[in-house]
Each structure stands twice: as C-alpha cells, then as structure tokens.
Coordinates of C-alpha atoms in Angstrom, one line a residue:
Chain A
M98 CA 20.6 4.1 -19.8
K99 CA 16.9 3.9 -19.1
K100 CA 17.3 5.4 -15.7
S101 CA 19.3 8.4 -16.9
K102 CA 16.6 9.0 -19.6
Q103 CA 14.0 9.1 -16.8
F104 CA 16.2 11.5 -14.8
W105 CA 16.6 14.0 -17.7
L106 CA 12.9 13.8 -18.4
F107 CA 12.3 14.7 -14.7
I108 CA 14.7 17.6 -15.0
I109 CA 13.1 18.9 -18.1
A110 CA 9.6 18.7 -16.6
A111 CA 10.9 20.5 -13.5
V112 CA 12.5 23.3 -15.4
L113 CA 9.2 23.7 -17.4
V114 CA 7.1 23.9 -14.3
Y115 CA 9.4 26.3 -12.7
A116 CA 9.7 28.5 -15.8
V117 CA 5.9 28.7 -16.4
V118 CA 5.1 29.6 -12.8
Q119 CA 8.0 32.0 -12.6
F120 CA 6.8 33.7 -15.8
F121 CA 3.4 34.3 -14.5
I122 CA 4.7 35.5 -11.1
A123 CA 7.1 37.9 -12.9
N124 CA 4.6 39.5 -15.3
G125 CA 2.1 39.9 -12.6
T126 CA -0.6 37.6 -13.9
M127 CA -0.4 35.7 -10.7
N128 CA -1.0 37.7 -7.6
Q129 CA 0.5 37.3 -4.2
F130 CA -2.2 34.9 -3.2
Y131 CA -1.5 32.4 -6.0
S132 CA 2.3 32.6 -5.8
N133 CA 2.0 32.0 -2.1
T134 CA -0.1 28.9 -2.8
F135 CA 2.5 27.6 -5.1
I136 CA 5.3 28.1 -2.5
F137 CA 3.1 26.4 0.1
I138 CA 2.5 23.5 -2.2
A139 CA 6.3 23.1 -2.7
I140 CA 6.9 23.2 1.1
N141 CA 4.2 20.6 1.7
I142 CA 5.6 18.3 -1.0
I143 CA 9.0 18.5 0.7
L144 CA 7.4 17.6 4.0
A145 CA 5.4 14.8 2.4
V146 CA 8.4 13.3 0.6
S147 CA 10.7 13.5 3.6
L148 CA 8.1 11.7 5.7
H149 CA 7.6 9.2 2.9
L150 CA 11.2 8.2 3.3
V151 CA 10.6 7.4 7.0
I152 CA 7.2 5.8 6.8
G153 CA 6.8 4.6 3.2
I154 CA 10.3 3.3 2.6
T155 CA 11.7 2.4 5.9
G156 CA 8.4 1.5 7.5
Q157 CA 9.0 3.4 10.8
F158 CA 5.7 5.0 11.8
S159 CA 6.8 8.4 13.0
I160 CA 4.1 11.0 13.7
G161 CA 6.3 13.8 15.0
H162 CA 7.4 15.3 11.8
A163 CA 6.2 18.8 12.8
G164 CA 8.9 18.8 15.5
F165 CA 11.6 18.8 12.9
L166 CA 9.7 21.3 10.9
A167 CA 9.8 23.5 14.0
V168 CA 13.5 23.1 14.5
G169 CA 14.2 24.1 10.9
A170 CA 11.8 27.0 11.1
Y171 CA 13.3 28.4 14.4
I172 CA 16.9 27.8 13.7
S173 CA 16.8 29.3 10.2
A174 CA 14.9 32.3 11.6
I175 CA 17.6 32.8 14.2
V176 CA 20.2 32.6 11.5
T177 CA 18.6 35.3 9.3
M178 CA 17.1 37.5 12.0
K179 CA 19.6 37.4 14.9
L180 CA 22.8 36.6 13.0
D181 CA 22.0 38.4 9.8
L182 CA 23.3 35.7 7.6
P183 CA 22.0 35.0 4.1
F184 CA 18.9 32.9 3.6
I185 CA 20.7 30.1 1.8
V186 CA 22.9 29.6 4.9
A187 CA 19.7 29.6 7.0
I188 CA 18.2 26.8 4.9
I189 CA 21.3 24.6 5.2
V190 CA 21.8 25.3 8.9
G191 CA 18.1 24.7 9.6
G192 CA 18.3 21.4 7.8
M193 CA 21.4 20.3 9.5
V194 CA 20.2 21.1 13.0
A195 CA 16.9 19.3 12.3
A196 CA 18.9 16.3 11.1
L197 CA 20.9 16.4 14.4
A198 CA 17.6 16.6 16.3
G199 CA 16.5 13.6 14.2
L200 CA 19.5 11.7 15.3
I201 CA 19.0 12.6 18.9
V202 CA 15.3 11.6 18.8
G203 CA 15.8 8.7 16.5
I204 CA 18.6 6.8 18.2
P205 CA 16.6 6.0 21.4
S206 CA 13.1 5.9 20.0
L207 CA 13.8 3.8 16.9
R208 CA 14.3 0.8 19.1
L209 CA 10.5 0.9 19.5
K210 CA 8.1 -0.5 17.0
G211 CA 4.7 0.3 15.6
D212 CA 2.4 2.1 18.0
Y213 CA 5.1 2.6 20.6
L214 CA 7.3 4.4 18.1
A215 CA 4.4 6.6 17.0
I216 CA 3.7 7.7 20.6
A217 CA 7.4 8.3 21.3
T218 CA 7.9 10.5 18.2
L219 CA 4.7 12.4 18.9
G220 CA 6.0 13.0 22.4
F221 CA 9.4 14.2 21.2
A222 CA 7.7 16.6 18.7
E223 CA 5.7 18.1 21.6
I224 CA 8.9 18.4 23.7
I225 CA 10.5 20.3 20.9
R226 CA 7.5 22.6 20.6
I227 CA 7.4 23.2 24.4
V228 CA 11.1 24.0 24.4
F229 CA 10.6 26.8 21.8
L230 CA 7.6 28.0 23.7
N231 CA 9.8 28.5 26.8
I232 CA 12.8 30.2 25.2
D233 CA 12.5 33.9 25.4
Y234 CA 15.3 34.4 22.9
V235 CA 12.9 33.2 20.2
G236 CA 9.9 35.1 21.5
G237 CA 8.1 32.4 23.5
A238 CA 4.4 32.0 22.9
A239 CA 4.2 35.4 21.2
G240 CA 6.3 34.2 18.4
M241 CA 9.2 35.5 16.4
Q242 CA 9.3 38.1 13.7
V243 CA 10.7 36.7 10.5
S244 CA 11.2 38.6 7.3
H245 CA 9.6 37.3 4.1
L246 CA 12.5 35.8 2.1
T247 CA 11.1 32.6 0.6
T248 CA 10.5 33.0 -3.1
W249 CA 9.2 30.5 -5.6
T250 CA 12.8 30.0 -6.8
Y251 CA 14.1 29.0 -3.4
A252 CA 11.1 26.7 -2.7
F253 CA 11.3 25.0 -6.1
V254 CA 15.1 24.4 -6.0
C255 CA 14.8 22.9 -2.5
L256 CA 11.9 20.7 -3.7
V257 CA 13.8 19.4 -6.7
I258 CA 16.9 18.6 -4.6
T259 CA 14.7 16.8 -2.0
I260 CA 13.1 14.6 -4.6
I261 CA 16.4 13.8 -6.4
V262 CA 18.1 12.9 -3.1
I263 CA 15.3 10.7 -1.9
V264 CA 14.8 9.0 -5.2
N265 CA 18.5 8.3 -5.5
F266 CA 18.6 7.0 -2.0
T267 CA 15.6 4.7 -2.7
N268 CA 17.0 3.3 -5.9
S269 CA 20.3 2.0 -4.5
R270 CA 21.4 -0.8 -2.3
H271 CA 20.8 1.5 0.6
G272 CA 17.2 2.0 -0.4
I273 CA 16.6 -1.7 -0.9
A274 CA 18.1 -2.3 2.6
A275 CA 15.7 0.3 4.0
I276 CA 12.8 -1.4 2.2
S277 CA 13.9 -4.8 3.6
V278 CA 13.6 -3.3 7.1
R279 CA 10.1 -2.3 6.3
E280 CA 9.2 -5.7 4.8
N281 CA 10.7 -7.9 7.5
E282 CA 13.0 -6.6 10.1
I283 CA 14.0 -10.0 11.4
A284 CA 14.9 -11.3 8.0
S285 CA 16.7 -8.1 7.1
D286 CA 18.8 -8.5 10.2
A287 CA 19.5 -12.1 9.3
M288 CA 20.7 -11.0 5.9
G289 CA 23.4 -8.9 7.4
I290 CA 21.7 -5.5 7.3
N291 CA 22.4 -3.2 10.1
T292 CA 18.7 -2.4 10.6
T293 CA 19.3 0.3 13.3
Y294 CA 21.7 2.1 11.1
Y295 CA 19.2 2.3 8.3
K296 CA 16.3 3.3 10.4
V297 CA 18.3 6.1 12.0
A298 CA 19.8 7.2 8.7
A299 CA 16.4 7.4 7.0
F300 CA 15.1 9.3 10.0
A301 CA 17.9 11.8 9.9
I302 CA 17.6 12.4 6.2
G303 CA 13.9 12.8 6.6
S304 CA 14.5 15.3 9.4
F305 CA 17.0 17.2 7.4
F306 CA 14.5 17.9 4.6
A307 CA 11.8 18.7 7.2
G308 CA 14.2 21.3 8.5
V309 CA 14.7 22.7 5.0
A310 CA 10.9 22.9 4.7
G311 CA 10.9 24.6 8.0
A312 CA 13.3 27.3 6.8
L313 CA 11.1 27.9 3.8
Y314 CA 8.0 27.8 5.9
S315 CA 9.1 30.4 8.5
H316 CA 10.4 32.8 5.9
N317 CA 7.1 32.6 4.0
F318 CA 5.2 34.2 6.9
Y319 CA 6.0 37.2 8.8
I320 CA 5.8 35.5 12.2
I321 CA 6.3 32.0 13.6
Q322 CA 4.7 30.7 16.8
P323 CA 5.1 27.4 18.6
S324 CA 1.4 26.8 18.1
Q325 CA 1.9 26.4 14.4
F326 CA 3.9 23.2 15.0
G327 CA 1.5 21.2 17.2
F328 CA 0.6 17.6 16.6
L329 CA -2.1 18.6 14.1
K330 CA 0.6 19.8 11.8
S331 CA 2.3 16.4 12.2
F332 CA -1.0 14.7 11.2
D333 CA -1.4 17.0 8.2
I334 CA 2.0 15.7 6.9
L335 CA 1.1 12.1 7.8
I336 CA -2.2 12.4 5.9
F337 CA -0.2 13.4 2.7
V338 CA 1.8 10.3 2.9
V339 CA -1.0 7.9 3.8
L340 CA -3.5 9.4 1.3
G341 CA -0.9 9.2 -1.5
G342 CA -0.3 5.5 -0.8
L343 CA 2.3 4.2 1.6
G344 CA 5.6 3.6 -0.3
S345 CA 4.7 5.7 -3.3
L346 CA 6.7 8.9 -3.7
S347 CA 4.6 10.2 -6.6
G348 CA 1.5 9.4 -4.5
A349 CA 2.9 11.6 -1.7
V350 CA 3.6 14.4 -4.1
L351 CA 0.1 14.2 -5.7
S352 CA -1.7 14.1 -2.4
A353 CA 0.3 17.0 -1.0
I354 CA -0.7 19.1 -4.1
L355 CA -4.3 18.0 -4.0
L356 CA -4.8 18.6 -0.3
T357 CA -3.0 21.9 -0.3
V358 CA -5.1 23.2 -3.1
V359 CA -8.3 21.9 -1.5
S360 CA -7.5 23.5 1.9
T361 CA -6.4 26.7 0.3
Y362 CA -9.6 27.1 -1.7
L363 CA -11.7 26.2 1.3
Q364 CA -10.3 29.1 3.3
G365 CA -13.1 31.2 1.9
Y366 CA -15.6 29.0 3.7
P367 CA -14.3 28.8 7.3
E368 CA -17.6 27.3 8.6
T369 CA -17.6 24.2 6.4
R370 CA -13.9 24.0 5.7
M371 CA -13.0 21.1 8.0
I372 CA -16.1 19.2 7.0
I373 CA -15.4 19.3 3.3
Y374 CA -11.7 18.6 3.9
S375 CA -12.6 15.5 6.0
L376 CA -15.1 14.4 3.4
V377 CA -12.4 14.5 0.7
L378 CA -10.2 12.3 2.9
I379 CA -13.0 9.8 3.6
L380 CA -14.0 9.6 -0.1
V381 CA -10.4 9.0 -1.2
M382 CA -10.0 6.3 1.5
L383 CA -13.3 4.7 0.5
Y384 CA -12.5 4.5 -3.2
R385 CA -8.7 4.1 -3.0
P386 CA -8.1 2.3 0.2
K387 CA -4.4 1.8 -0.5
G388 CA -4.0 5.5 -1.2
L389 CA -4.1 7.5 -4.4
M390 CA -1.3 5.5 -6.0
G391 CA -1.1 2.4 -3.9
T392 CA 2.5 1.3 -4.0
M393 CA 2.8 2.3 -7.7
E394 CA 4.8 5.2 -9.0
I395 CA 3.8 7.5 -11.9
T396 CA 6.6 5.9 -14.0
D397 CA 4.9 2.5 -13.6
Y398 CA 1.8 3.9 -15.3
F399 CA 4.0 5.1 -18.2
K400 CA 5.3 1.6 -18.6
L401 CA 1.8 0.1 -18.6
W402 CA 0.9 2.3 -21.6
R403 CA 3.8 1.0 -23.7
T404 CA 3.8 -2.6 -24.8
P405 CA 5.5 -4.7 -22.1
K406 CA 9.0 -5.4 -23.1
G407 CA 10.1 -7.2 -20.0
G408 CA 13.4 -6.6 -18.3
D409 CA 12.2 -3.5 -16.5
Q410 CA 12.0 -3.7 -12.7
H411 CA 8.8 -3.1 -10.9
G412 CA 8.6 -0.1 -8.6
K413 CA 11.5 1.7 -10.1
Chain B
M1418 CA 41.3 -30.1 9.9
E1419 CA 39.2 -32.6 11.7
N1420 CA 40.3 -31.3 15.1
K1421 CA 39.1 -27.8 14.5
P1422 CA 35.3 -27.7 14.5
L1423 CA 33.6 -25.0 12.4
L1424 CA 31.0 -24.4 15.1
E1425 CA 31.2 -25.4 18.7
V1426 CA 28.4 -24.9 21.1
K1427 CA 29.5 -25.3 24.7
N1428 CA 26.8 -25.8 27.4
A1429 CA 24.8 -23.0 25.9
G1430 CA 21.4 -22.3 27.3
I1431 CA 18.7 -19.6 27.6
Q1432 CA 16.2 -18.9 30.2
F1433 CA 13.1 -16.8 29.8
G1434 CA 12.1 -15.8 33.3
G1435 CA 11.8 -19.1 35.2
L1436 CA 11.6 -21.2 32.0
K1437 CA 14.7 -22.9 30.8
A1438 CA 13.9 -23.1 27.1
V1439 CA 17.3 -24.6 26.2
Q1440 CA 20.0 -25.8 28.5
N1441 CA 23.3 -27.6 28.2
L1442 CA 23.3 -27.5 24.5
N1443 CA 26.5 -29.0 23.1
I1444 CA 26.9 -29.2 19.4
K1445 CA 30.0 -29.6 17.3
L1446 CA 29.9 -29.2 13.5
N1447 CA 32.9 -30.0 11.4
Q1448 CA 33.7 -28.4 8.1
G1449 CA 31.5 -29.8 5.4
E1450 CA 29.1 -31.8 7.5
L1451 CA 25.4 -32.0 7.0
V1452 CA 23.8 -32.4 10.4
G1453 CA 20.1 -32.7 11.5
L1454 CA 18.5 -31.3 14.5
I1455 CA 15.2 -33.0 15.4
G1456 CA 12.9 -33.1 18.3
P1457 CA 9.2 -33.0 19.2
N1458 CA 7.3 -29.7 19.0
G1459 CA 8.4 -27.2 21.6
A1460 CA 11.7 -29.0 22.2
G1461 CA 13.7 -25.8 21.6
K1462 CA 15.0 -26.4 18.1
T1463 CA 14.2 -22.9 16.7
T1464 CA 15.3 -21.4 20.0
S1465 CA 18.6 -23.1 19.4
F1466 CA 18.8 -21.5 16.0
N1467 CA 18.0 -18.2 17.4
L1468 CA 20.8 -18.6 19.9
L1469 CA 23.2 -19.5 17.1
T1470 CA 22.2 -16.5 15.0
G1471 CA 22.3 -13.9 17.7
V1472 CA 18.5 -13.3 17.9
Y1473 CA 18.7 -14.4 21.5
V1474 CA 21.8 -14.0 23.7
P1475 CA 22.5 -17.2 25.6
T1476 CA 22.2 -16.8 29.4
E1477 CA 24.8 -19.4 29.9
G1478 CA 27.6 -21.2 27.9
D1479 CA 29.5 -20.2 24.8
I1480 CA 29.1 -20.4 21.1
L1481 CA 32.3 -20.5 19.1
F1482 CA 32.4 -20.1 15.3
N1483 CA 35.8 -20.7 13.7
G1484 CA 37.2 -20.6 17.2
E1485 CA 35.8 -17.1 17.8
R1486 CA 33.2 -16.4 20.4
I1487 CA 30.0 -15.1 18.7
N1488 CA 27.4 -15.1 21.5
G1489 CA 26.2 -11.6 22.2
L1490 CA 26.9 -10.4 18.7
Q1491 CA 23.9 -8.8 17.0
P1492 CA 22.3 -10.9 14.2
F1493 CA 23.6 -8.9 11.3
K1494 CA 27.2 -9.3 12.7
V1495 CA 26.7 -13.0 13.1
T1496 CA 25.6 -13.2 9.4
R1497 CA 28.7 -11.2 8.4
K1498 CA 30.8 -13.7 10.2
G1499 CA 29.4 -16.4 7.9
I1500 CA 26.3 -18.0 9.4
S1501 CA 23.1 -17.5 7.5
R1502 CA 19.7 -19.0 7.9
T1503 CA 16.2 -19.5 6.6
F1504 CA 13.1 -19.3 8.6
Q1505 CA 10.4 -21.8 9.7
N1506 CA 7.7 -19.4 8.5
I1507 CA 8.9 -17.9 5.3
R1508 CA 10.3 -14.4 5.8
L1509 CA 10.8 -13.0 2.3
F1510 CA 10.7 -9.3 1.5
N1511 CA 7.3 -9.6 -0.1
E1512 CA 7.0 -6.2 -1.8
L1513 CA 10.5 -6.5 -3.3
T1514 CA 11.2 -8.4 -6.6
V1515 CA 12.9 -11.7 -6.5
L1516 CA 16.1 -10.1 -7.8
D1517 CA 16.0 -7.4 -5.1
N1518 CA 15.5 -10.1 -2.4
V1519 CA 18.8 -11.6 -3.4
K1520 CA 20.4 -8.2 -3.7
V1521 CA 19.6 -7.5 -0.1
A1522 CA 21.8 -10.4 0.9
Y1523 CA 24.7 -9.0 -1.1
H1524 CA 24.3 -5.6 0.6
S1525 CA 26.9 -6.2 3.3
L1526 CA 29.5 -7.3 0.6
A1527 CA 29.1 -4.2 -1.5
T1528 CA 31.1 -1.1 -0.7
H1529 CA 29.6 2.0 -2.3
T1530 CA 28.5 4.5 0.3
M1531 CA 25.2 6.2 0.8
L1532 CA 26.7 9.5 -0.3
S1533 CA 28.0 8.1 -3.6
S1534 CA 24.5 6.7 -4.2
I1535 CA 22.8 10.0 -3.5
L1536 CA 25.2 11.9 -5.7
R1537 CA 25.2 9.1 -8.3
L1538 CA 29.0 8.9 -8.4
P1539 CA 30.6 6.3 -10.7
S1540 CA 31.3 4.0 -7.7
H1541 CA 27.5 3.8 -7.2
F1542 CA 26.9 2.6 -10.8
K1543 CA 29.8 0.1 -10.6
G1544 CA 28.7 -1.2 -7.3
E1545 CA 25.1 -1.6 -8.3
R1546 CA 26.0 -3.3 -11.5
E1547 CA 28.2 -5.8 -9.7
M1548 CA 25.4 -6.5 -7.2
E1549 CA 22.9 -7.1 -10.0
E1550 CA 25.2 -9.4 -11.9
K1551 CA 26.0 -11.5 -8.8
A1552 CA 22.3 -11.7 -7.8
L1553 CA 21.3 -12.8 -11.3
E1554 CA 24.0 -15.5 -11.2
F1555 CA 22.4 -16.8 -8.1
L1556 CA 18.9 -16.8 -9.6
R1557 CA 20.3 -18.7 -12.5
I1558 CA 21.8 -21.4 -10.2
F1559 CA 18.5 -21.8 -8.5
K1560 CA 16.5 -21.7 -11.7
L1561 CA 14.6 -18.6 -10.5
E1562 CA 15.8 -16.4 -13.3
K1563 CA 12.4 -16.3 -15.1
Y1564 CA 10.8 -14.9 -11.9
K1565 CA 13.4 -12.1 -11.4
D1566 CA 10.9 -9.2 -11.8
E1567 CA 8.1 -10.9 -10.0
L1568 CA 7.3 -9.7 -6.5
A1569 CA 8.4 -12.3 -4.0
K1570 CA 4.9 -12.6 -2.6
N1571 CA 3.5 -13.8 -5.9
L1572 CA 5.8 -16.8 -6.2
P1573 CA 4.4 -20.3 -5.6
Y1574 CA 5.1 -21.7 -2.2
G1575 CA 7.8 -24.1 -3.2
Q1576 CA 9.6 -21.4 -5.2
Q1577 CA 9.4 -19.1 -2.1
R1578 CA 11.3 -21.7 -0.1
R1579 CA 13.8 -22.0 -2.9
L1580 CA 14.2 -18.2 -3.0
E1581 CA 14.7 -18.1 0.7
I1582 CA 17.6 -20.6 0.5
A1583 CA 19.0 -18.7 -2.5
R1584 CA 18.9 -15.5 -0.5
A1585 CA 20.6 -17.1 2.5
L1586 CA 23.4 -18.4 0.3
A1587 CA 23.9 -15.0 -1.4
A1588 CA 25.1 -13.6 2.0
G1589 CA 28.1 -15.9 1.5
P1590 CA 27.9 -18.1 4.5
Q1591 CA 30.2 -21.0 5.6
L1592 CA 27.4 -22.4 7.8
L1593 CA 23.8 -22.6 6.6
L1594 CA 21.0 -23.1 9.1
L1595 CA 17.8 -24.4 7.5
D1596 CA 14.7 -24.2 9.7
E1597 CA 12.2 -26.7 8.5
P1598 CA 12.8 -26.2 4.8
A1599 CA 10.3 -28.9 3.8
A1600 CA 7.4 -27.7 5.9
G1601 CA 4.3 -27.7 3.8
M1602 CA 5.8 -29.3 0.8
N1603 CA 4.4 -32.3 -1.0
P1604 CA 6.6 -35.5 -1.5
Q1605 CA 7.8 -34.4 -4.9
E1606 CA 8.8 -31.0 -3.7
T1607 CA 10.5 -32.5 -0.7
H1608 CA 12.4 -34.8 -3.0
D1609 CA 13.5 -31.8 -5.2
L1610 CA 14.5 -30.0 -2.0
M1611 CA 16.7 -32.9 -0.9
N1612 CA 18.5 -32.7 -4.3
L1613 CA 18.9 -29.0 -4.0
I1614 CA 20.4 -29.3 -0.5
G1615 CA 22.9 -31.8 -1.7
F1616 CA 23.7 -29.6 -4.7
V1617 CA 24.3 -26.4 -2.9
R1618 CA 26.4 -28.2 -0.3
E1619 CA 28.7 -29.4 -3.0
K1620 CA 28.7 -26.2 -5.0
F1621 CA 29.3 -23.8 -2.1
D1622 CA 31.4 -26.1 0.1
L1623 CA 28.9 -25.6 2.9
T1624 CA 28.3 -26.9 6.3
I1625 CA 24.6 -27.3 7.0
L1626 CA 22.5 -27.7 10.1
L1627 CA 19.0 -28.6 9.4
I1628 CA 15.8 -28.6 11.5
E1629 CA 13.2 -30.9 10.0
H1630 CA 10.1 -32.9 10.9
D1631 CA 10.1 -34.9 7.7
M1632 CA 12.0 -38.0 8.8
N1633 CA 12.5 -39.2 5.3
L1634 CA 14.4 -36.1 4.5
V1635 CA 16.4 -36.1 7.7
M1636 CA 17.3 -39.7 7.6
G1637 CA 18.0 -39.4 3.9
V1638 CA 20.5 -36.6 3.8
C1639 CA 21.9 -36.1 7.2
E1640 CA 25.2 -37.7 8.3
R1641 CA 24.7 -37.0 12.0
I1642 CA 21.6 -36.1 14.0
Y1643 CA 21.1 -34.3 17.3
V1644 CA 17.8 -34.9 19.1
L1645 CA 16.4 -32.3 21.4
D1646 CA 13.6 -32.7 23.9
H1647 CA 12.5 -30.3 26.6
G1648 CA 15.3 -28.0 25.8
Q1649 CA 18.0 -30.6 26.4
L1650 CA 20.1 -32.8 24.1
L1651 CA 18.6 -36.3 24.2
A1652 CA 20.9 -38.1 21.8
E1653 CA 23.4 -37.7 19.1
G1654 CA 24.5 -40.1 16.4
S1655 CA 24.1 -41.5 12.9
P1656 CA 20.6 -41.8 11.5
E1657 CA 20.7 -45.5 12.1
E1658 CA 21.6 -45.0 15.8
I1659 CA 19.0 -42.4 16.3
R1660 CA 16.3 -44.5 14.7
N1661 CA 16.9 -47.3 17.3
H1662 CA 17.7 -45.1 20.2
P1663 CA 15.3 -46.0 23.1
K1664 CA 15.2 -42.5 24.5
V1665 CA 14.3 -41.0 21.1
I1666 CA 11.6 -43.5 20.5
E1667 CA 10.3 -42.7 24.0
A1668 CA 10.3 -38.9 23.3
Y1669 CA 8.4 -39.3 20.1
L1670 CA 6.0 -42.2 20.9
G1671 CA 5.8 -42.0 24.7
E1672 CA 6.9 -44.4 27.4
E1673 CA 6.0 -48.0 27.7
V1674 CA 3.5 -48.6 30.3
H1675 CA 5.0 -50.3 33.3
D1676 CA 3.1 -52.3 35.8
D1677 CA 4.1 -50.1 38.7
N1678 CA 2.3 -47.2 37.0
A1679 CA -1.0 -48.9 37.2

C-alpha cells in the first residue's frame, strides 16, 4: 500500500519534470545548449545509478564502467549507421551487448575482491577501448560518424526505466541478497546465498544500463571516438556514486545532477575548470565525508518530517 | 534410526602447504544429539567447522551428511542441504535491519524470480509477504520482535548473538553448528544462552555441534564431547569422562614434570 503510493508519486513527479522540460524545449525558450545539458544530465544519472547497483548495493568495487558505456555507444552506432535500424532497436541492442560484455568480464573478474577487482575491471575497460581503437569498421582512432537522434524524450524514458528497474531489484529478496554480499560475503554464503550469481547478475544489469546510456551518449554527439571512453570517464562515473554516498540511489542521482551542472557551467572557464571542479569534490568530501546522502534515501527524509509512526522499514 | 548417523566425518583433514591444520578427524553425530567440540586455542576447531560447511575443501577424507558426500560442495550448497552455522566473530549484515537479516536466510527457500521482482508481478508480492511473515515469526520466537526495524549493528552484543542464531535457524537446518556462542558474554547471558540452546533444540528438532571455551556451558548442555588438540582428535566421551581424561587434562594444563626431564 505504502510502497505503491511512493511509486505513483515517483511517476507523477517524473511526468511533471518531463512535461516542464519538454514544454520549454518545444516552445523554444530553452535553446540547444540547455536541452543538451538536460539530456546529458539524464545520461549521467543512468550511468551513476547503474554503477550504484554494482558498487553501492552489491559492494563490488568496479572502476571500468566506461568500458560498457563504450560497448553500448559503438554497438548502437553500428545498428543505426551501418544497419539502418531504428534508434529504439539500437538502444536495446546496445544494452544487451553491453550486458553480455558485463557477463564475459564479470564471471572471471568477480572472483577477485577489493583492490584486485578494481584493477581487473579497469584493465578490461581499457581492453574494450583498445579493441574499438583497432577496428577499422568503426573508424579506429578517427572515430565514427553518428547522427544526432537522442532527444529529451528518449533520454528521460530510459532514465525512468533504469531507476524503476534498479529500485525494484533493490527492494526485493534479490536486492537484500545482493546487499548481504556487500555486508558480509562469508556470512551471506553461509546463509545459502549464491554470492557469485548475485555479483555477476548485478554486474550484468549495471552493464546493461551503461550500454543504454552509451547508446544515448553516442547519438547525442555527431562523432564518437575511443578516447572519449578512457579511464577518466570511468572515474567520472565513480565520483558520482561515491560523492552521492555509497549505497544511496538518490545520492547518486543528486550528485550526477550537481556535478554535470557544475562541469557544464565551468566550460566557459577552461583554465580554472578542473581546479574548481576538484575544489567542489574536496569540499563535499570534507563536509559530507559519507557522501551527500550517506546511506539515506530521499524518502527517508520525508519520513523524518512526519511524526514517527513505526512499522516502516529503514532504507526503503 | 540409531544406526544411520546424521553427520559422519571419516578421516577428514586439511593441509595448508606443509601445515596439517586438521587430520584424521572422525566425528559421528546422531539425529537429535547435542555435542561439544573443545580444545585449546589453535587446535583446529574452527577449521573443522570450515571443513564441514564447505569454506575449506578437505584434502583428505570424506564428510557424509544424511549419507551423502558433501565435501567439495560450495558453502551455499552445504547450507541448502541443511547445515547452518554461526561465527566466532559475529558476522551479521550490519547495515540491514534485524528483519532483513533473517529474511536473507529465507532467501533460498523463496521462489519468486528476479524478473518477477523487477516487473513487480503478483508472485513477487506474494513471495515477499510470505518471507516477511516467516521472518517475523522467527523474531517473535527469539523475542527480537521489538528490534525488527533496528539496524543489526545497533543491537546490544548479547542480542546480536541471539540474532545470529535466529538467522542460522531461519535457513531451515537439520544440523546447527555454533562457533563459540558464549564468547564475550557475562554469566547471566551465558545462562540465558544455555536455555535458548535447549529451547531451539526441542522446538526445531535439531542436532547441534557446539564449539565453546566456557566449560560450564559445555559440561552443562552437551551429551558428548570431542576434544581436539594440534589438529587431531584427542578424546571423545561423556562430559564426565572428558573431565577425568588424563590426555585432556594434559592438553589443557600441561604435562606432569617427570624426573627424567630434569
């Protein structure tokens, strides 16, 4: 009852945000620059939320997310540019191939833990990038021409689907199993949870949405190049998740919005851009060491405002 | 019924490099028994538990559970066969609520799939409701109901131990392995724990194997005791026999000084 009310509130809020932004884009109040910023925010939120599932929920420290972004970007570009199929097909195929790449990378590397896993995923992401760099079919280092197909509608619908899927996953026995892997893998195993299965599953779902984001990303520019998907891109996504607070989905969303806006507005000051961006990160980490939201969700704050009734679960 | 032991460990052992941590381990547990496993520090008690639960794969020997070979199975499969355990150093899921901690143990008994959860199909709601009801029932039995929305890390120490036992039982085991359940407890808490162990044994028709350093507890509740030292079984018998066993006394208190040593 309570949960479904929350769900419909979310849908209403989403429709409102969509309608307002779409209205301003349609009547021309918002120029190309602003609408692009909004699309870019949506893409970054998808990336942040998908990595949140892997790092924040399942506790697997993966820093190769840009690799799956690249897979989605290139595969979807091939689908639209070389095969002349519609964009919606490209998004789905991009996501699925990225999920497949996630499985291939995840099954061997998720046996590792902590730092070792981080290094392995980073390595795999670089391998993916180098592979694209050396395939002439997709243009090699010069890159590949992609037509501009991403609209605010596509980006926003993908974003909403991503959030719903990941929230639904988290608030189920499967999500609890994944969190138990994060909290204590040995105990989780001893409680009959197939820990490898959940690690790989979370990794594959995360990769799927990274691939979807990749499809939106490549069709938002006119060209994609392997250099856009280097490890710095992976770290950008990682920063969204860490800055938002590990384990908090709304934190990941907030920090993705905040950092995208900050870095967009700083484009006018290329000399000081990275300094100010870094200062923002340092300040947030000084004053909110557990991230913007810690492990709380926005809905927890709503609950705090009301008188405590009891019976409601924490973190849901 | 007596002839068919629930758990039979035959000459099991494990070697780490050149170190034989446990060797020639022979344990037989009959249905419904409460058995203790004691020994000085470093004797290999927890290693034995790890062998039984699949954390380590024995390098020699066999482990039979209900007549079925279980060595080499992964830990989660061993748990699904019906062996569950608690840990020497508490391993709760700290950032999950008390209720969710117990739900995790129910996970392998639930059937709704990941897809049904993502699409929020009716089977998801039904499955989740059943899990929640069963988990609440367990908390009620263990008098942890009032803590259900509390994060596990915020519970007092004694209650954490209780929750760990509750969680282990929620996985539906036939055999429960308790690794030093009374560690760090005061005499009153230990006493309560003894009652609890007796209670769950009756209630769930369990067989229990218990590692413990608190001799009052071991001698008080166990029917039979195995003594380990240096990775080998030293003695086996009733509490009375163990108490007077010369080798056991030697292992705990040291040898008598003989003249030829001087």
